PDB file of N, CA and C in Angstrom:
ATOM      1  N   MET A 786     120.677  98.773 148.471  1.00  0.00           N
ATOM      2  CA  MET A 786     122.093  98.732 148.224  1.00  0.00           C
ATOM      3  C   MET A 786     122.740 100.082 148.543  1.00  0.00           C
ATOM      4  N   ASP A 787     121.995 101.159 148.282  1.00  0.00           N
ATOM      5  CA  ASP A 787     122.521 102.494 148.538  1.00  0.00           C
ATOM      6  C   ASP A 787     122.729 102.706 150.044  1.00  0.00           C
ATOM      7  N   LEU A 788     121.824 102.170 150.860  1.00  0.00           N
ATOM      8  CA  LEU A 788     121.940 102.280 152.308  1.00  0.00           C
ATOM      9  C   LEU A 788     123.164 101.522 152.807  1.00  0.00           C
ATOM     10  N   LEU A 789     123.445 100.392 152.200  1.00  0.00           N
ATOM     11  CA  LEU A 789     124.610  99.588 152.577  1.00  0.00           C
ATOM     12  C   LEU A 789     125.904 100.344 152.281  1.00  0.00           C
ATOM     13  N   LYS A 790     125.966 101.044 151.140  1.00  0.00           N
ATOM     14  CA  LYS A 790     127.157 101.835 150.800  1.00  0.00           C
ATOM     15  C   LYS A 790     127.352 102.980 151.793  1.00  0.00           C
ATOM     16  N   LYS A 791     126.240 103.646 152.160  1.00  0.00           N
ATOM     17  CA  LYS A 791     126.334 104.760 153.097  1.00  0.00           C
ATOM     18  C   LYS A 791     126.852 104.288 154.454  1.00  0.00           C
ATOM     19  N   SER A 792     126.285 103.187 154.941  1.00  0.00           N
ATOM     20  CA  SER A 792     126.708 102.702 156.253  1.00  0.00           C
ATOM     21  C   SER A 792     128.147 102.208 156.216  1.00  0.00           C
ATOM     22  N   LYS A 793     128.554 101.631 155.089  1.00  0.00           N
ATOM     23  CA  LYS A 793     129.941 101.176 154.950  1.00  0.00           C
ATOM     24  C   LYS A 793     130.885 102.374 154.958  1.00  0.00           C
ATOM     25  N   ASN A 794     130.518 103.433 154.245  1.00  0.00           N
ATOM     26  CA  ASN A 794     131.350 104.639 154.210  1.00  0.00           C
ATOM     27  C   ASN A 794     131.428 105.292 155.589  1.00  0.00           C
ATOM     28  N   ILE A 795     130.321 105.328 156.303  1.00  0.00           N
ATOM     29  CA  ILE A 795     130.316 105.912 157.644  1.00  0.00           C
ATOM     30  C   ILE A 795     131.202 105.096 158.573  1.00  0.00           C
ATOM     31  N   PHE A 796     131.124 103.785 158.471  1.00  0.00           N
ATOM     32  CA  PHE A 796     131.957 102.913 159.297  1.00  0.00           C
ATOM     33  C   PHE A 796     133.436 103.137 158.999  1.00  0.00           C
ATOM     34  N   ILE A 797     133.793 103.280 157.727  1.00  0.00           N
ATOM     35  CA  ILE A 797     135.194 103.505 157.350  1.00  0.00           C
ATOM     36  C   ILE A 797     135.675 104.849 157.891  1.00  0.00           C
ATOM     37  N   ILE A 798     134.842 105.868 157.807  1.00  0.00           N
ATOM     38  CA  ILE A 798     135.225 107.192 158.305  1.00  0.00           C
ATOM     39  C   ILE A 798     135.431 107.149 159.822  1.00  0.00           C
ATOM     40  N   ILE A 799     134.534 106.479 160.527  1.00  0.00           N
ATOM     41  CA  ILE A 799     134.670 106.368 161.981  1.00  0.00           C
ATOM     42  C   ILE A 799     135.931 105.593 162.340  1.00  0.00           C
ATOM     43  N   ALA A 800     136.221 104.521 161.606  1.00  0.00           N
ATOM     44  CA  ALA A 800     137.421 103.725 161.875  1.00  0.00           C
ATOM     45  C   ALA A 800     138.677 104.557 161.649  1.00  0.00           C
ATOM     46  N   ILE A 801     138.693 105.362 160.594  1.00  0.00           N
ATOM     47  CA  ILE A 801     139.852 106.214 160.312  1.00  0.00           C
ATOM     48  C   ILE A 801     140.023 107.253 161.419  1.00  0.00           C
ATOM     49  N   LEU A 802     138.922 107.824 161.895  1.00  0.00           N
ATOM     50  CA  LEU A 802     139.007 108.802 162.970  1.00  0.00           C
ATOM     51  C   LEU A 802     139.527 108.169 164.257  1.00  0.00           C
ATOM     52  N   VAL A 803     139.075 106.966 164.564  1.00  0.00           N
ATOM     53  CA  VAL A 803     139.537 106.292 165.778  1.00  0.00           C
ATOM     54  C   VAL A 803     141.021 105.976 165.678  1.00  0.00           C
ATOM     55  N   VAL A 804     141.456 105.452 164.541  1.00  0.00           N
ATOM     56  CA  VAL A 804     142.875 105.137 164.357  1.00  0.00           C
ATOM     57  C   VAL A 804     143.706 106.414 164.418  1.00  0.00           C
ATOM     58  N   GLY A 805     143.222 107.488 163.820  1.00  0.00           N
ATOM     59  CA  GLY A 805     143.936 108.761 163.874  1.00  0.00           C
ATOM     60  C   GLY A 805     144.058 109.286 165.291  1.00  0.00           C
ATOM     61  N   TYR A 806     142.999 109.182 166.052  1.00  0.00           N
ATOM     62  CA  TYR A 806     143.037 109.627 167.448  1.00  0.00           C
ATOM     63  C   TYR A 806     144.027 108.801 168.253  1.00  0.00           C
ATOM     64  N   LEU A 807     144.007 107.481 168.062  1.00  0.00           N
ATOM     65  CA  LEU A 807     144.935 106.620 168.793  1.00  0.00           C
ATOM     66  C   LEU A 807     146.383 106.929 168.423  1.00  0.00           C
ATOM     67  N   LEU A 808     146.649 107.141 167.142  1.00  0.00           N
ATOM     68  CA  LEU A 808     148.007 107.506 166.725  1.00  0.00           C
ATOM     69  C   LEU A 808     148.427 108.833 167.352  1.00  0.00           C
ATOM     70  N   TYR A 809     147.529 109.789 167.347  1.00  0.00           N
ATOM     71  CA  TYR A 809     147.852 111.098 167.905  1.00  0.00           C
ATOM     72  C   TYR A 809     148.158 111.000 169.393  1.00  0.00           C
ATOM     73  N   THR A 810     147.348 110.248 170.139  1.00  0.00           N
ATOM     74  CA  THR A 810     147.540 110.200 171.582  1.00  0.00           C
ATOM     75  C   THR A 810     148.746 109.376 171.993  1.00  0.00           C
ATOM     76  N   TYR A 811     149.078 108.338 171.254  1.00  0.00           N
ATOM     77  CA  TYR A 811     150.179 107.471 171.667  1.00  0.00           C
ATOM     78  C   TYR A 811     151.506 107.791 170.992  1.00  0.00           C
ATOM     79  N   VAL A 812     151.486 108.291 169.782  1.00  0.00           N
ATOM     80  CA  VAL A 812     152.738 108.550 169.071  1.00  0.00           C
ATOM     81  C   VAL A 812     153.210 109.980 169.290  1.00  0.00           C
ATOM     82  N   PHE A 813     152.319 110.932 169.167  1.00  0.00           N
ATOM     83  CA  PHE A 813     152.715 112.331 169.221  1.00  0.00           C
ATOM     84  C   PHE A 813     152.550 112.945 170.605  1.00  0.00           C
ATOM     85  N   LYS A 814     152.229 112.156 171.582  1.00  0.00           N
ATOM     86  CA  LYS A 814     152.033 112.660 172.936  1.00  0.00           C
ATOM     87  C   LYS A 814     153.385 112.998 173.555  1.00  0.00           C
ATOM     88  N   GLU A 815     153.448 114.160 174.227  1.00  0.00           N
ATOM     89  CA  GLU A 815     154.685 114.552 174.889  1.00  0.00           C
ATOM     90  C   GLU A 815     154.882 113.696 176.125  1.00  0.00           C
ATOM     91  N   GLU A 816     156.098 113.245 176.309  1.00  0.00           N
ATOM     92  CA  GLU A 816     156.392 112.418 177.469  1.00  0.00           C
ATOM     93  C   GLU A 816     156.601 113.313 178.682  1.00  0.00           C
ATOM     94  N   GLU A 817     156.019 112.905 179.792  1.00  0.00           N
ATOM     95  CA  GLU A 817     156.195 113.647 181.025  1.00  0.00           C
ATOM     96  C   GLU A 817     157.521 113.236 181.644  1.00  0.00           C
ATOM     97  N   PRO A 818     158.233 114.186 182.224  1.00  0.00           N
ATOM     98  CA  PRO A 818     159.518 113.833 182.826  1.00  0.00           C
ATOM     99  C   PRO A 818     159.315 112.897 184.020  1.00  0.00           C
ATOM    100  N   LEU A 819     160.205 111.943 184.142  1.00  0.00           N
ATOM    101  CA  LEU A 819     160.137 111.007 185.251  1.00  0.00           C
ATOM    102  C   LEU A 819     160.643 111.678 186.514  1.00  0.00           C
ATOM    103  N   THR A 820     159.960 111.456 187.596  1.00  0.00           N
ATOM    104  CA  THR A 820     160.402 112.000 188.871  1.00  0.00           C
ATOM    105  C   THR A 820     160.965 110.871 189.704  1.00  0.00           C
ATOM    106  N   THR A 821     162.030 111.172 190.389  1.00  0.00           N
ATOM    107  CA  THR A 821     162.632 110.161 191.253  1.00  0.00           C
ATOM    108  C   THR A 821     162.508 110.627 192.688  1.00  0.00           C
ATOM    109  N   THR A 822     162.303 109.682 193.557  1.00  0.00           N
ATOM    110  CA  THR A 822     162.250 110.007 194.973  1.00  0.00           C
ATOM    111  C   THR A 822     163.498 109.456 195.622  1.00  0.00           C
ATOM    112  N   SER A 823     164.042 110.227 196.500  1.00  0.00           N
ATOM    113  CA  SER A 823     165.244 109.764 197.175  1.00  0.00           C
ATOM    114  C   SER A 823     164.870 108.698 198.193  1.00  0.00           C
ATOM    115  N   THR A 824     165.855 107.912 198.577  1.00  0.00           N
ATOM    116  CA  THR A 824     165.578 106.831 199.522  1.00  0.00           C
ATOM    117  C   THR A 824     165.213 107.373 200.892  1.00  0.00           C
ATOM    118  N   SER A 825     165.726 108.543 201.232  1.00  0.00           N
ATOM    119  CA  SER A 825     165.395 109.096 202.547  1.00  0.00           C
ATOM    120  C   SER A 825     163.933 109.518 202.604  1.00  0.00           C
ATOM    121  N   SER A 826     163.412 110.104 201.511  1.00  0.00           N
ATOM    122  CA  SER A 826     162.000 110.495 201.526  1.00  0.00           C
ATOM    123  C   SER A 826     161.108 109.264 201.470  1.00  0.00           C
ATOM    124  N   THR A 827     161.542 108.213 200.768  1.00  0.00           N
ATOM    125  CA  THR A 827     160.769 106.974 200.737  1.00  0.00           C
ATOM    126  C   THR A 827     160.748 106.336 202.110  1.00  0.00           C
ATOM    127  N   ALA A 828     161.883 106.327 202.774  1.00  0.00           N
ATOM    128  CA  ALA A 828     161.949 105.766 204.123  1.00  0.00           C
ATOM    129  C   ALA A 828     161.109 106.590 205.085  1.00  0.00           C
ATOM    130  N   GLN A 829     161.104 107.905 204.896  1.00  0.00           N
ATOM    131  CA  GLN A 829     160.320 108.766 205.767  1.00  0.00           C
ATOM    132  C   GLN A 829     158.826 108.500 205.570  1.00  0.00           C
ATOM    133  N   ILE A 830     158.407 108.324 204.315  1.00  0.00           N
ATOM    134  CA  ILE A 830     157.001 108.021 204.042  1.00  0.00           C
ATOM    135  C   ILE A 830     156.627 106.686 204.659  1.00  0.00           C
ATOM    136  N   PHE A 831     157.507 105.691 204.505  1.00  0.00           N
ATOM    137  CA  PHE A 831     157.254 104.379 205.097  1.00  0.00           C
ATOM    138  C   PHE A 831     157.182 104.479 206.614  1.00  0.00           C
ATOM    139  N   GLY A 832     158.063 105.278 207.203  1.00  0.00           N
ATOM    140  CA  GLY A 832     158.062 105.462 208.648  1.00  0.00           C
ATOM    141  C   GLY A 832     156.780 106.119 209.130  1.00  0.00           C
ATOM    142  N   GLN A 833     156.287 107.095 208.382  1.00  0.00           N
ATOM    143  CA  GLN A 833     155.042 107.758 208.760  1.00  0.00           C
ATOM    144  C   GLN A 833     153.871 106.783 208.688  1.00  0.00           C
ATOM    145  N   ASP A 834     153.856 105.938 207.657  1.00  0.00           N
ATOM    146  CA  ASP A 834     152.797 104.933 207.547  1.00  0.00           C
ATOM    147  C   ASP A 834     152.863 103.951 208.700  1.00  0.00           C
ATOM    148  N   LEU A 835     154.066 103.551 209.067  1.00  0.00           N
ATOM    149  CA  LEU A 835     154.242 102.597 210.160  1.00  0.00           C
ATOM    150  C   LEU A 835     153.771 103.192 211.484  1.00  0.00           C
ATOM    151  N   VAL A 836     154.121 104.429 211.737  1.00  0.00           N
ATOM    152  CA  VAL A 836     153.692 105.096 212.968  1.00  0.00           C
ATOM    153  C   VAL A 836     152.172 105.241 212.986  1.00  0.00           C
ATOM    154  N   SER A 837     151.597 105.563 211.853  1.00  0.00           N
ATOM    155  CA  SER A 837     150.144 105.694 211.767  1.00  0.00           C
ATOM    156  C   SER A 837     149.453 104.372 212.082  1.00  0.00           C
ATOM    157  N   GLU A 838     149.961 103.274 211.527  1.00  0.00           N
ATOM    158  CA  GLU A 838     149.371 101.958 211.796  1.00  0.00           C
ATOM    159  C   GLU A 838     149.547 101.555 213.255  1.00  0.00           C
ATOM    160  N   LEU A 839     150.701 101.854 213.838  1.00  0.00           N
ATOM    161  CA  LEU A 839     150.918 101.536 215.249  1.00  0.00           C
ATOM    162  C   LEU A 839     149.971 102.326 216.149  1.00  0.00           C
ATOM    163  N   ASN A 840     149.749 103.578 215.832  1.00  0.00           N
ATOM    164  CA  ASN A 840     148.797 104.381 216.607  1.00  0.00           C
ATOM    165  C   ASN A 840     147.387 103.814 216.491  1.00  0.00           C
ATOM    166  N   HIS A 841     147.046 103.339 215.294  1.00  0.00           N
ATOM    167  CA  HIS A 841     145.728 102.731 215.095  1.00  0.00           C
ATOM    168  C   HIS A 841     145.596 101.460 215.929  1.00  0.00           C
ATOM    169  N   LEU A 842     146.638 100.635 215.961  1.00  0.00           N
ATOM    170  CA  LEU A 842     146.603  99.409 216.758  1.00  0.00           C
ATOM    171  C   LEU A 842     146.538  99.717 218.250  1.00  0.00           C
ATOM    172  N   ASN A 843     147.236 100.736 218.688  1.00  0.00           N
ATOM    173  CA  ASN A 843     147.179 101.119 220.103  1.00  0.00           C
ATOM    174  C   ASN A 843     145.784 101.593 220.494  1.00  0.00           C
ATOM    175  N   SER A 844     145.101 102.260 219.589  1.00  0.00           N
ATOM    176  CA  SER A 844     143.746 102.707 219.905  1.00  0.00           C
ATOM    177  C   SER A 844     142.792 101.521 219.995  1.00  0.00           C
ATOM    178  N   LEU A 845     143.092 100.427 219.305  1.00  0.00           N
ATOM    179  CA  LEU A 845     142.246  99.239 219.389  1.00  0.00           C
ATOM    180  C   LEU A 845     142.383  98.535 220.732  1.00  0.00           C
ATOM    181  N   SER A 846     143.518  98.691 221.392  1.00  0.00           N
ATOM    182  CA  SER A 846     143.703  98.027 222.680  1.00  0.00           C
ATOM    183  C   SER A 846     142.868  98.682 223.777  1.00  0.00           C
ATOM    184  N   LYS A 847     142.283  99.827 223.504  1.00  0.00           N
ATOM    185  CA  LYS A 847     141.469 100.526 224.485  1.00  0.00           C
ATOM    186  C   LYS A 847     139.986 100.182 224.336  1.00  0.00           C
ATOM    187  N   ILE A 848     139.683  99.062 223.694  1.00  0.00           N
ATOM    188  CA  ILE A 848     138.300  98.651 223.483  1.00  0.00           C
ATOM    189  C   ILE A 848     137.706  98.165 224.801  1.00  0.00           C
ATOM    190  N   ASP A 849     136.470  98.498 225.024  1.00  0.00           N
ATOM    191  CA  ASP A 849     135.769  98.088 226.242  1.00  0.00           C
ATOM    192  C   ASP A 849     135.456  96.594 226.158  1.00  0.00           C
ATOM    193  N   THR A 850     136.016  95.812 227.066  1.00  0.00           N
ATOM    194  CA  THR A 850     135.830  94.358 227.057  1.00  0.00           C
ATOM    195  C   THR A 850     134.761  93.902 228.038  1.00  0.00           C
ATOM    196  N   SER A 851     134.001  94.817 228.591  1.00  0.00           N
ATOM    197  CA  SER A 851     132.967  94.427 229.548  1.00  0.00           C
ATOM    198  C   SER A 851     131.835  93.657 228.877  1.00  0.00           C
ATOM    199  N   ILE A 852     131.744  93.713 227.568  1.00  0.00           N
ATOM    200  CA  ILE A 852     130.702  92.972 226.853  1.00  0.00           C
ATOM    201  C   ILE A 852     130.850  91.470 227.059  1.00  0.00           C
ATOM    202  N   PHE A 853     132.085  90.995 227.265  1.00  0.00           N
ATOM    203  CA  PHE A 853     132.310  89.561 227.424  1.00  0.00           C
ATOM    204  C   PHE A 853     131.826  89.046 228.777  1.00  0.00           C
ATOM    205  N   THR A 854     131.612  89.921 229.734  1.00  0.00           N
ATOM    206  CA  THR A 854     131.091  89.509 231.038  1.00  0.00           C
ATOM    207  C   THR A 854     129.601  89.797 231.169  1.00  0.00           C
ATOM    208  N   ASP A 855     129.013  90.392 230.160  1.00  0.00           N
ATOM    209  CA  ASP A 855     127.593  90.706 230.160  1.00  0.00           C
ATOM    210  C   ASP A 855     126.778  89.413 230.124  1.00  0.00           C
ATOM    211  N   PRO A 856     125.684  89.312 230.896  1.00  0.00           N
ATOM    212  CA  PRO A 856     124.874  88.087 230.895  1.00  0.00           C
ATOM    213  C   PRO A 856     124.300  87.746 229.522  1.00  0.00           C
ATOM    214  N   ALA A 857     124.000  88.734 228.708  1.00  0.00           N
ATOM    215  CA  ALA A 857     123.475  88.459 227.371  1.00  0.00           C
ATOM    216  C   ALA A 857     124.514  87.728 226.528  1.00  0.00           C
ATOM    217  N   PHE A 858     125.778  88.052 226.715  1.00  0.00           N
ATOM    218  CA  PHE A 858     126.835  87.379 225.961  1.00  0.00           C
ATOM    219  C   PHE A 858     127.117  85.998 226.530  1.00  0.00           C
ATOM    220  N   THR A 859     127.141  85.888 227.844  1.00  0.00           N
ATOM    221  CA  THR A 859     127.477  84.597 228.457  1.00  0.00           C
ATOM    222  C   THR A 859     126.369  83.573 228.268  1.00  0.00           C
ATOM    223  N   ASN A 860     125.135  84.002 228.008  1.00  0.00           N
ATOM    224  CA  ASN A 860     124.032  83.072 227.784  1.00  0.00           C
ATOM    225  C   ASN A 860     123.921  82.612 226.334  1.00  0.00           C
ATOM    226  N   LEU A 861     124.770  83.095 225.458  1.00  0.00           N
ATOM    227  CA  LEU A 861     124.739  82.648 224.065  1.00  0.00           C
ATOM    228  C   LEU A 861     125.106  81.176 223.986  1.00  0.00           C
ATOM    229  N   GLN A 862     124.419  80.446 223.089  1.00  0.00           N
ATOM    230  CA  GLN A 862     124.678  79.017 222.934  1.00  0.00           C
ATOM    231  C   GLN A 862     125.102  78.730 221.506  1.00  0.00           C
ATOM    232  N   ASP A 863     125.948  77.740 221.359  1.00  0.00           N
ATOM    233  CA  ASP A 863     126.413  77.314 220.047  1.00  0.00           C
ATOM    234  C   ASP A 863     125.359  76.404 219.433  1.00  0.00           C
ATOM    235  N   ILE A 864     124.799  76.791 218.290  1.00  0.00           N
ATOM    236  CA  ILE A 864     123.769  75.984 217.642  1.00  0.00           C
ATOM    237  C   ILE A 864     124.263  75.427 216.309  1.00  0.00           C
ATOM    238  N   SER A 865     125.577  75.325 216.175  1.00  0.00           N
ATOM    239  CA  SER A 865     126.117  74.827 214.914  1.00  0.00           C
ATOM    240  C   SER A 865     125.814  73.341 214.762  1.00  0.00           C
ATOM    241  N   VAL A 866     125.730  72.896 213.519  1.00  0.00           N
ATOM    242  CA  VAL A 866     125.431  71.507 213.200  1.00  0.00           C
ATOM    243  C   VAL A 866     126.734  70.813 212.851  1.00  0.00           C
ATOM    244  N   GLU A 867     126.948  69.644 213.438  1.00  0.00           N
ATOM    245  CA  GLU A 867     128.172  68.901 213.155  1.00  0.00           C
ATOM    246  C   GLU A 867     128.041  68.219 211.797  1.00  0.00           C
ATOM    247  N   VAL A 868     129.042  68.368 210.974  1.00  0.00           N
ATOM    248  CA  VAL A 868     129.048  67.776 209.645  1.00  0.00           C
ATOM    249  C   VAL A 868     129.616  66.369 209.755  1.00  0.00           C
ATOM    250  N   GLU A 869     128.835  65.403 209.262  1.00  0.00           N
ATOM    251  CA  GLU A 869     129.286  64.016 209.324  1.00  0.00           C
ATOM    252  C   GLU A 869     130.258  63.747 208.182  1.00  0.00           C
ATOM    253  N   PRO A 870     131.321  63.011 208.451  1.00  0.00           N
ATOM    254  CA  PRO A 870     132.261  62.687 207.369  1.00  0.00           C
ATOM    255  C   PRO A 870     131.619  61.733 206.375  1.00  0.00           C
ATOM    256  N   ARG A 871     131.896  61.947 205.104  1.00  0.00           N
ATOM    257  CA  ARG A 871     131.349  61.103 204.043  1.00  0.00           C
ATOM    258  C   ARG A 871     132.451  60.243 203.461  1.00  0.00           C
ATOM    259  N   GLN A 872     132.019  59.195 202.778  1.00  0.00           N
ATOM    260  CA  GLN A 872     132.978  58.303 202.139  1.00  0.00           C
ATOM    261  C   GLN A 872     133.598  59.018 200.942  1.00  0.00           C
ATOM    262  N   VAL A 873     134.907  58.945 200.865  1.00  0.00           N
ATOM    263  CA  VAL A 873     135.634  59.610 199.800  1.00  0.00           C
ATOM    264  C   VAL A 873     135.603  58.723 198.564  1.00  0.00           C
ATOM    265  N   GLY A 874     135.462  59.339 197.406  1.00  0.00           N
ATOM    266  CA  GLY A 874     135.425  58.590 196.150  1.00  0.00           C
ATOM    267  C   GLY A 874     136.820  58.228 195.688  1.00  0.00           C
ATOM    268  N   LYS A 875     136.993  58.191 194.386  1.00  0.00           N
ATOM    269  CA  LYS A 875     138.290  57.834 193.804  1.00  0.00           C
ATOM    270  C   LYS A 875     139.340  58.879 194.161  1.00  0.00           C
ATOM    271  N   GLN A 876     140.578  58.452 194.138  1.00  0.00           N
ATOM    272  CA  GLN A 876     141.680  59.374 194.376  1.00  0.00           C
ATOM    273  C   GLN A 876     141.753  60.389 193.235  1.00  0.00           C
ATOM    274  N   ASN A 877     141.608  59.900 192.000  1.00  0.00           N
ATOM    275  CA  ASN A 877     141.602  60.755 190.824  1.00  0.00           C
ATOM    276  C   ASN A 877     140.257  60.563 190.133  1.00  0.00           C
ATOM    277  N   PRO A 878     139.357  61.532 190.192  1.00  0.00           N
ATOM    278  CA  PRO A 878     138.027  61.340 189.619  1.00  0.00           C
ATOM    279  C   PRO A 878     138.027  61.252 188.097  1.00  0.00           C
ATOM    280  N   PHE A 879     139.118  61.638 187.447  1.00  0.00           N
ATOM    281  CA  PHE A 879     139.167  61.608 185.991  1.00  0.00           C
ATOM    282  C   PHE A 879     139.780  60.330 185.445  1.00  0.00           C
ATOM    283  N   SER A 880     140.281  59.488 186.322  1.00  0.00           N
ATOM    284  CA  SER A 880     140.866  58.232 185.838  1.00  0.00           C
ATOM    285  C   SER A 880     139.742  57.252 185.505  1.00  0.00           C
ATOM    286  N   PRO A 881     139.966  56.393 184.501  1.00  0.00           N
ATOM    287  CA  PRO A 881     138.907  55.451 184.087  1.00  0.00           C
ATOM    288  C   PRO A 881     138.680  54.344 185.092  1.00  0.00           C
TER     289      PRO A 881
END
């Protein structure tokens, strides 16, 4: 019984410490000032991202396409299996 009291007291102390920490961090925490960005800087950032993506796409157009005329590629065969259609069951499987 003495061990049960000790563990209960330890649990209560830990719970109080956790609640105290949460109160301290959420209630007494200093609020950071909000920063606003102007629309011109937002548009400029968006424009830079757009230019970056366009440059990336332009670099993709310079891919070597000679692989498609290579005999190893042209000799590839499709070995996929055709799936046969099955009979459909009820329209609503949960209806009686």
